[in-house]
PDB file of C-alpha atoms in Angstrom:
ATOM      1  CA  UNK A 273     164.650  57.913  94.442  1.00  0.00           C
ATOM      2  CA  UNK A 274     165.946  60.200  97.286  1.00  0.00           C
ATOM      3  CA  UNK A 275     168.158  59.611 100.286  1.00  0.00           C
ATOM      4  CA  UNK A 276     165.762  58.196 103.155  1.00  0.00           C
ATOM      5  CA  UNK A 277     162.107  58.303 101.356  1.00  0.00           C
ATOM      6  CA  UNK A 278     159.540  59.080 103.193  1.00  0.00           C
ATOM      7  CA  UNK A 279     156.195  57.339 102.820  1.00  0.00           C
ATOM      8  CA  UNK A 280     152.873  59.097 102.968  1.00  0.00           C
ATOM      9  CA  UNK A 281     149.554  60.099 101.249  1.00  0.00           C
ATOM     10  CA  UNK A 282     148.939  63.455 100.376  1.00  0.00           C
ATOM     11  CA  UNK A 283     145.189  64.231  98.664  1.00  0.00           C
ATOM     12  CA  UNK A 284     145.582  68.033  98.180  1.00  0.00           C
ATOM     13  CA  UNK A 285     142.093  69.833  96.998  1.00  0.00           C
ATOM     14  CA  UNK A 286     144.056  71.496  94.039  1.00  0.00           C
ATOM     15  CA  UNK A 287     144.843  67.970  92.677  1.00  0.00           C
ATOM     16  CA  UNK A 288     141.241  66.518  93.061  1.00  0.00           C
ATOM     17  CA  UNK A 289     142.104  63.516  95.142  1.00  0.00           C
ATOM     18  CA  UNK A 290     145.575  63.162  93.355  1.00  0.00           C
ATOM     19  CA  UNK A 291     147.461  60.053  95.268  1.00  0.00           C
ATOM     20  CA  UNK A 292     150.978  60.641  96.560  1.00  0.00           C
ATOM     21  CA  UNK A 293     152.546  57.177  97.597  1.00  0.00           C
ATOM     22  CA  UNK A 294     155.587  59.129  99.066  1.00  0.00           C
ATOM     23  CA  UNK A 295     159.172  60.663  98.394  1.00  0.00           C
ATOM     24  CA  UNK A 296     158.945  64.507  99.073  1.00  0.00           C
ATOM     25  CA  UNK A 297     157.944  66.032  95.830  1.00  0.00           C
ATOM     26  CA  UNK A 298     157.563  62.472  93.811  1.00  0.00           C
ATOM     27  CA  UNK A 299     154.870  60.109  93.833  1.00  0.00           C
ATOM     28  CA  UNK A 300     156.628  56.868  94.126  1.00  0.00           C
ATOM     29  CA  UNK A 301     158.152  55.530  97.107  1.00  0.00           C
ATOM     30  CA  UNK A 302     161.331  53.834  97.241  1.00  0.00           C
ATOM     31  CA  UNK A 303     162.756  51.350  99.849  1.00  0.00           C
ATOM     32  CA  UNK A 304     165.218  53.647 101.289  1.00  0.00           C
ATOM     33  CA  UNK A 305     164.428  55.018 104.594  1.00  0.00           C
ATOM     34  CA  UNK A 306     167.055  58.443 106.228  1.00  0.00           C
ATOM     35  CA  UNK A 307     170.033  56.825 107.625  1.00  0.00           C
ATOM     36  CA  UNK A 308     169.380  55.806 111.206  1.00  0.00           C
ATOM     37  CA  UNK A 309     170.004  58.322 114.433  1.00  0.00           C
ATOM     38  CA  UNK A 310     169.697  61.265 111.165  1.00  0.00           C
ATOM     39  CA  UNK A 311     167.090  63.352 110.132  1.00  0.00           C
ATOM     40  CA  UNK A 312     166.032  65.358 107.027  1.00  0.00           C
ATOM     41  CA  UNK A 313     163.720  67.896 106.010  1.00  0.00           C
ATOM     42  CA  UNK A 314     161.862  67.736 102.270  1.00  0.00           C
ATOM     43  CA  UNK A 315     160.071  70.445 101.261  1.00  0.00           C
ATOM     44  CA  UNK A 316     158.518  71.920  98.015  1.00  0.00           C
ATOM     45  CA  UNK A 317     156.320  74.023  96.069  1.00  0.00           C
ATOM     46  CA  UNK A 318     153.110  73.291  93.328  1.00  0.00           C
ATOM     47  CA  UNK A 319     151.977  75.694  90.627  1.00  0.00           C
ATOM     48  CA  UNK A 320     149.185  74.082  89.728  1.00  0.00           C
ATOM     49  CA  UNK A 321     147.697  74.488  85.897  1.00  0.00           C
ATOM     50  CA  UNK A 322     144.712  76.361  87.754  1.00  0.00           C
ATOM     51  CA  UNK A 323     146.254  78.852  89.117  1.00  0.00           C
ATOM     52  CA  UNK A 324     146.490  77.149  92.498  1.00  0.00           C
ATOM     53  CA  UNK A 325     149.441  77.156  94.466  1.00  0.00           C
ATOM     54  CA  UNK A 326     150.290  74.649  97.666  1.00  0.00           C
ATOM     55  CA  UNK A 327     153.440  74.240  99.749  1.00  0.00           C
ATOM     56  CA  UNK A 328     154.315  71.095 101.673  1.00  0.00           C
ATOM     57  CA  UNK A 329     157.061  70.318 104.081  1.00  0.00           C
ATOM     58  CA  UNK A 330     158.379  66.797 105.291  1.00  0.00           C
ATOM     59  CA  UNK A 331     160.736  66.244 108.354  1.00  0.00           C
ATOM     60  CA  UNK A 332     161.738  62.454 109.215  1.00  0.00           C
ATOM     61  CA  UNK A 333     163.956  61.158 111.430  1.00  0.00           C
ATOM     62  CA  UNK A 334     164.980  57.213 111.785  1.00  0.00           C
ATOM     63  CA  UNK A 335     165.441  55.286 114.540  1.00  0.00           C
ATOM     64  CA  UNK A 336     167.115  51.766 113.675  1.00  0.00           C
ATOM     65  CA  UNK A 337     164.937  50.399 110.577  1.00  0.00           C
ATOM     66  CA  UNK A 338     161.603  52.411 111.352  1.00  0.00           C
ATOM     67  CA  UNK A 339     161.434  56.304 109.619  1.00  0.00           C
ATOM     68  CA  UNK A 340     158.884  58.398 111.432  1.00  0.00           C
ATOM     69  CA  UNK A 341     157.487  61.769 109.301  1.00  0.00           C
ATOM     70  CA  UNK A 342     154.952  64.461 109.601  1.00  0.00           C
ATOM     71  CA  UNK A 343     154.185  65.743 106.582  1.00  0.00           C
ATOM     72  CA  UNK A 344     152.767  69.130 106.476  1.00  0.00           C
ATOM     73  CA  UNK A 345     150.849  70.668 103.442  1.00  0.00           C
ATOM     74  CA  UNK A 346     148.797  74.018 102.420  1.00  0.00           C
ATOM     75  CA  UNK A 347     146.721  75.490  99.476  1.00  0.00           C
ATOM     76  CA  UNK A 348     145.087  78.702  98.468  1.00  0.00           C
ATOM     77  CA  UNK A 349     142.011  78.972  96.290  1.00  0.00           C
ATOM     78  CA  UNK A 350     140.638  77.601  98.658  1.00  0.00           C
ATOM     79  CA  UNK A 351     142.655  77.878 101.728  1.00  0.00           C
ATOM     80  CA  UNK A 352     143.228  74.191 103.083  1.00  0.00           C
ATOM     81  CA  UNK A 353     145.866  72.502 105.097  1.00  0.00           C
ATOM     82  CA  UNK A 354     146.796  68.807 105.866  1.00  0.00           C
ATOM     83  CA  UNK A 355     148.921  66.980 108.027  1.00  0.00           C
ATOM     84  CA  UNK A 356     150.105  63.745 107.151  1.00  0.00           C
ATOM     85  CA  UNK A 357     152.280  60.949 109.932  1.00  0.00           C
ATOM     86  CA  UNK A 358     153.814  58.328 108.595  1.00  0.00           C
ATOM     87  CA  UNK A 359     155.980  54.990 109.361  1.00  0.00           C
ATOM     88  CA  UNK A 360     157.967  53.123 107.646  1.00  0.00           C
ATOM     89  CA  UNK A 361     159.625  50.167 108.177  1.00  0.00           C
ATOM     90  CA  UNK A 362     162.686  48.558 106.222  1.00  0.00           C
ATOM     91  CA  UNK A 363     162.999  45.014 105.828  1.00  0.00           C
ATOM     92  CA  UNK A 364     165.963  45.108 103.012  1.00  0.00           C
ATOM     93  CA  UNK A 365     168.203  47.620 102.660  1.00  0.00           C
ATOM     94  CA  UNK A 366     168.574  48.971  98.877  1.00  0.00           C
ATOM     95  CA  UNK A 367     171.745  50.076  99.263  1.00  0.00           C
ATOM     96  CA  UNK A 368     173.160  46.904 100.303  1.00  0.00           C
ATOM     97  CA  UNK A 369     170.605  44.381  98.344  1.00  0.00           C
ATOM     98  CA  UNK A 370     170.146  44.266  94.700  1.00  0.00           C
ATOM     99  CA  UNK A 371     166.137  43.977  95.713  1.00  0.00           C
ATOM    100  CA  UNK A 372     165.340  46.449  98.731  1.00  0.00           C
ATOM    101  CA  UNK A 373     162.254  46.331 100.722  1.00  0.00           C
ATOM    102  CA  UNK A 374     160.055  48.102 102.630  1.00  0.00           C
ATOM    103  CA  UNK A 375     156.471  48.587 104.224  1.00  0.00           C
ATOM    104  CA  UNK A 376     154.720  51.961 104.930  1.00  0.00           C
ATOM    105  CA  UNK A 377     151.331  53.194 106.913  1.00  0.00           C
ATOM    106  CA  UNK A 378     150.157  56.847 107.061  1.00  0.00           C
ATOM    107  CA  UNK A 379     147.171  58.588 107.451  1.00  0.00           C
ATOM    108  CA  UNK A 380     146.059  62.367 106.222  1.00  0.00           C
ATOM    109  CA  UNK A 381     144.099  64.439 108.285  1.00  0.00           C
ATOM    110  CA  UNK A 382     142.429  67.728 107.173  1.00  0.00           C
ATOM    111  CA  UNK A 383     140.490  70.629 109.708  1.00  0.00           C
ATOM    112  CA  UNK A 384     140.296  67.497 112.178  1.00  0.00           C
ATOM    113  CA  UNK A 385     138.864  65.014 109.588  1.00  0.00           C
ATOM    114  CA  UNK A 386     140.366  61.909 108.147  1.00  0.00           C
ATOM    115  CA  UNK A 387     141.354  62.394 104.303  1.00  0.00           C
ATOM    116  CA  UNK A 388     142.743  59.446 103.710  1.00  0.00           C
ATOM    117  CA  UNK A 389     145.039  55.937 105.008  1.00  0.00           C
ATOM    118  CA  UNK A 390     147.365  53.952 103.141  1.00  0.00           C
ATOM    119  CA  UNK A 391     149.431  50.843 104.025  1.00  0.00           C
ATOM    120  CA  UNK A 392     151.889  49.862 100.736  1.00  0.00           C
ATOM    121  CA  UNK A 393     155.300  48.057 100.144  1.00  0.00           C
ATOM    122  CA  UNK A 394     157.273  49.908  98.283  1.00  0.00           C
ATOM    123  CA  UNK A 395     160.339  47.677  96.504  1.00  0.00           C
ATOM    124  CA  UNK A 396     163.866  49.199  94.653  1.00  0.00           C
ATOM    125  CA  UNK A 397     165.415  46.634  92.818  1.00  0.00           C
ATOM    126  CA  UNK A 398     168.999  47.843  91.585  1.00  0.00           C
ATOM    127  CA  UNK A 399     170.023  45.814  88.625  1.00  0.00           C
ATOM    128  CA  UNK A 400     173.683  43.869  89.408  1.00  0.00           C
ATOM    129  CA  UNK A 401     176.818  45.654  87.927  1.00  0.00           C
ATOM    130  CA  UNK A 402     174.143  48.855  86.919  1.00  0.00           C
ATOM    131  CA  UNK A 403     174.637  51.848  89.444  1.00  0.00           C
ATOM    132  CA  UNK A 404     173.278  54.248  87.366  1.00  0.00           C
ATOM    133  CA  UNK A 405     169.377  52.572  86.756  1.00  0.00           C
ATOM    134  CA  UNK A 406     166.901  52.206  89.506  1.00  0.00           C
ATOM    135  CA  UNK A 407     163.094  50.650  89.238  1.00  0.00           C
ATOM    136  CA  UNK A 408     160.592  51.603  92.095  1.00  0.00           C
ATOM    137  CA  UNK A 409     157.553  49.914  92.905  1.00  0.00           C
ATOM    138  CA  UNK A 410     154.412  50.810  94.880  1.00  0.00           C
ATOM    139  CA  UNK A 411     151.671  47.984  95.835  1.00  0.00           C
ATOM    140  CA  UNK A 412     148.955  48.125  98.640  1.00  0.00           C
ATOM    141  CA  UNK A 413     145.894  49.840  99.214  1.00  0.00           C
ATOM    142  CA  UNK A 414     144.594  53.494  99.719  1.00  0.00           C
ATOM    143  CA  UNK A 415     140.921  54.767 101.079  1.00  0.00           C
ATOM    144  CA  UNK A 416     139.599  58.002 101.230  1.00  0.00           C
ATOM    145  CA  UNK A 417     136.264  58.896 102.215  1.00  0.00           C
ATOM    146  CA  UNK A 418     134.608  59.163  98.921  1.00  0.00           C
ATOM    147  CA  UNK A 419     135.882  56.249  96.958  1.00  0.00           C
ATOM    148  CA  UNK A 420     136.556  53.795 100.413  1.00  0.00           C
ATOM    149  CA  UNK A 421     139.495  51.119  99.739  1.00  0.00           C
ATOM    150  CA  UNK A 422     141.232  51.032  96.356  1.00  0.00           C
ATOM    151  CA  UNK A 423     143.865  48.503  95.193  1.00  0.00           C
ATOM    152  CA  UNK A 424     147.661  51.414  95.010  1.00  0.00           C
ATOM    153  CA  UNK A 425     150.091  50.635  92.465  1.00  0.00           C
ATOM    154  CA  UNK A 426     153.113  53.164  91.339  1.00  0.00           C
ATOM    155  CA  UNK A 427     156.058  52.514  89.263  1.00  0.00           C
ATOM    156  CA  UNK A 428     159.163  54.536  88.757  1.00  0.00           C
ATOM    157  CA  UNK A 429     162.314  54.917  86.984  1.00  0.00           C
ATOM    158  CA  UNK A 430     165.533  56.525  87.853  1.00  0.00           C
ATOM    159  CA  UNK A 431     168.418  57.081  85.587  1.00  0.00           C
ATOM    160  CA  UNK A 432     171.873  58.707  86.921  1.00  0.00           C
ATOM    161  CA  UNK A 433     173.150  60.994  83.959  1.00  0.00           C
ATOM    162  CA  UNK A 434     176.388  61.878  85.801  1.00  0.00           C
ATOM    163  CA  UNK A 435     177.180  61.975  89.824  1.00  0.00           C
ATOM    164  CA  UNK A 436     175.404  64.604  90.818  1.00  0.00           C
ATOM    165  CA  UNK A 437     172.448  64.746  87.902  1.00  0.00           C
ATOM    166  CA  UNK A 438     169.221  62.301  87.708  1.00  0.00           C
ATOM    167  CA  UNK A 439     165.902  61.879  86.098  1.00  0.00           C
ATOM    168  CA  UNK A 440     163.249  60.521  87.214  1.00  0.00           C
ATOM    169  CA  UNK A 441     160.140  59.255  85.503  1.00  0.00           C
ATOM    170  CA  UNK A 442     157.048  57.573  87.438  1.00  0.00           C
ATOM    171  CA  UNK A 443     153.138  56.754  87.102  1.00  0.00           C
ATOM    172  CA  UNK A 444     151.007  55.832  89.910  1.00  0.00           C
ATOM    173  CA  UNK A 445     147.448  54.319  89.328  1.00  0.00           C
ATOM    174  CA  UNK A 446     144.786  53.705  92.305  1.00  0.00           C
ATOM    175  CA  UNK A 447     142.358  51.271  90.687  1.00  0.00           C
ATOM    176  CA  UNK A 448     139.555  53.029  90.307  1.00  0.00           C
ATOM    177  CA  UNK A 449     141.255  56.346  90.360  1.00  0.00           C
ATOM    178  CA  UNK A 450     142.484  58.513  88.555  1.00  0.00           C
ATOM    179  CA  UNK A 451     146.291  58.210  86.923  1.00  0.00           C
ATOM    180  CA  UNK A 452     149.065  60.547  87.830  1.00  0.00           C
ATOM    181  CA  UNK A 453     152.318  60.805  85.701  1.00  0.00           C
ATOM    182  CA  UNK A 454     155.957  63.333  86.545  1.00  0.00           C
ATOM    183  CA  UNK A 455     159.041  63.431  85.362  1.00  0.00           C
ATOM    184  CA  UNK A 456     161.994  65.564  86.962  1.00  0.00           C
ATOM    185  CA  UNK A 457     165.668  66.331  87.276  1.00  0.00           C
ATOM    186  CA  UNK A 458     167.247  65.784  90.639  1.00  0.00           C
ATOM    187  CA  UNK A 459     170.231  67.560  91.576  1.00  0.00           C
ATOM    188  CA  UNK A 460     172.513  66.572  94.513  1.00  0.00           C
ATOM    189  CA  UNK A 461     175.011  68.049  96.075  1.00  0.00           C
ATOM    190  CA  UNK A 462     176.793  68.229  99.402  1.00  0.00           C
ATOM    191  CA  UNK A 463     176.003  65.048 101.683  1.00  0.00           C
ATOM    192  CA  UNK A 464     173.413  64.142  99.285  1.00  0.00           C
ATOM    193  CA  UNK A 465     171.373  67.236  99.598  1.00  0.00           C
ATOM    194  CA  UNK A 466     169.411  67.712  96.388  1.00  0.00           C
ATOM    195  CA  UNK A 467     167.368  69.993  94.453  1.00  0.00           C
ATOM    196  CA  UNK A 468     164.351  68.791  92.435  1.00  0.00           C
ATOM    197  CA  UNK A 469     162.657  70.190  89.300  1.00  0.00           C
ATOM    198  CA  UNK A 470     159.349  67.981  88.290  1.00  0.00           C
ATOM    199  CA  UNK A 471     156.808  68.083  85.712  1.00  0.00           C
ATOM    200  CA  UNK A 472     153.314  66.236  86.163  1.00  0.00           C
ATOM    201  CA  UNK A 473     150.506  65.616  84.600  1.00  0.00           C
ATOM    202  CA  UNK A 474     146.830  63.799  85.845  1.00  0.00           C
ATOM    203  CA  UNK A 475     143.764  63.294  84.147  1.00  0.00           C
ATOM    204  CA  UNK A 476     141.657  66.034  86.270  1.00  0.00           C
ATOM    205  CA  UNK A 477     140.137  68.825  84.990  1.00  0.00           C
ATOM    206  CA  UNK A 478     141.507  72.683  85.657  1.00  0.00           C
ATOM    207  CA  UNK A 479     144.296  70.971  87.490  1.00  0.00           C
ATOM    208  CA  UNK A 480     145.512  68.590  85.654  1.00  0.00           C
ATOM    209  CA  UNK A 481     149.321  70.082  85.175  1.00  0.00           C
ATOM    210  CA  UNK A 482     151.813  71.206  87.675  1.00  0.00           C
ATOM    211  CA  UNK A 483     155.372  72.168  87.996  1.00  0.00           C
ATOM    212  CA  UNK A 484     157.220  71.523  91.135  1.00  0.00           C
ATOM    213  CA  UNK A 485     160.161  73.171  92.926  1.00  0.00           C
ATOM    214  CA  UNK A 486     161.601  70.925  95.702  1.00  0.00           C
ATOM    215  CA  UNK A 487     164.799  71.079  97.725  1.00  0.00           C
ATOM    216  CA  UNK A 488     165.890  68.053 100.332  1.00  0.00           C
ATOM    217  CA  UNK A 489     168.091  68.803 103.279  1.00  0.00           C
ATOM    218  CA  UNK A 490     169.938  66.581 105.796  1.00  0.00           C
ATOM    219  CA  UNK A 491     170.403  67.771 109.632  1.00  0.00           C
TER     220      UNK A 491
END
């Protein structure tokens, strides 16, 4: 979905326990991981159907096949802020294999107190001889402290509508939670730098739209 995805869980108060599998502003991970010895920077905005706003940043560097993050979130109304490590680990590169693999753990902390851990694999399967479609795949498990372990699955679909234009559409489902849906353009430009504009929609109350602004730099 993004060069070098980063895998974490975000549970943001305006989005009531909303589950974020992991790639900047999308919910679904991919297999890719930043190129290694290179970092990158995601970062984004929410406007929130509430009136809430939050902002989140993600830096990530990669050292041979492991991607190390540290997510880094806020909200107003009411004020809260999270920060979110992360590794992940790939076993299969997606840009070499038609079927890429890899396997993520992260943990959200909040005011000193544990949100929420997750521990997925996230899969990109390429079809042969079809550069331009991409499906993504979430599956492992998620606690937080009010529902404890839940079974995480995601899915998500890219389509390239030219070189430099995409969209992406993905759902992500905890078990016993509650589903989360986006769709957005991604535009990339310049060594893969990109701009994101997303749509979402979740079955919470007061919150249960957003619109997202996200731009993704290398260093």
């Amino acid at each position: 979905m993004r060069k070098g995805a980063v895998a974490l869980v975000v549970v943001m108060g305006v989005g009531s326990h909303r589950v974020h599998a992991g790639a900047g502003a999308y919910l679904v991970d991919d297999a890719a991981i930043t190129p290694a010895g290179q970092c990158q920077v995601q970062s984004w905005a929410q406007a929130f159907s509430g009136g809430q706003q939050a902002l989140n940043t993600l830096p990530a560097c990669s050292t041979g096949p492991v991607e190390w993050s540290l997510g880094v979130a806020g909200q107003n109304h009411p004020y809260q802020h999270q920060e979110s490590p992360a590794v992940k680990w790939m076993l299969r590169d997606p840009s070499v294999h038609p079927l890429g693999m890899a396997v993520n753990t992260g943990v959200t902390w909040s005011n000193g107190h544990v949100l929420s851990r997750n521990a997925y694999a996230a899969m990109t399967w390429t079809p042969s001889g079809q550069g331009r479609w991409s499906i993504h795949a979430d599956v492992g498990a998620f606690w937080s402290r009010d529902r404890q372990w839940q079974t995480l699955l995601g899915l998500g679909l890219k389509y390239k509508l030219s070189t430099h234009l995409a969209v992406v559409a993905e759902h992500i489902h905890p078990w016993l939670g509650d589903a989360t849906s986006q769709i957005g353009l991604r535009w990339t430009f310049r060594n893969n730098d990109s701009v994101d504009v997303i749509v979402g929609r979740g079955s919470v109350a007061a919150h249960d739209r957003w619109l997202t602004f996200g731009l993704n730099v290398g260093l």
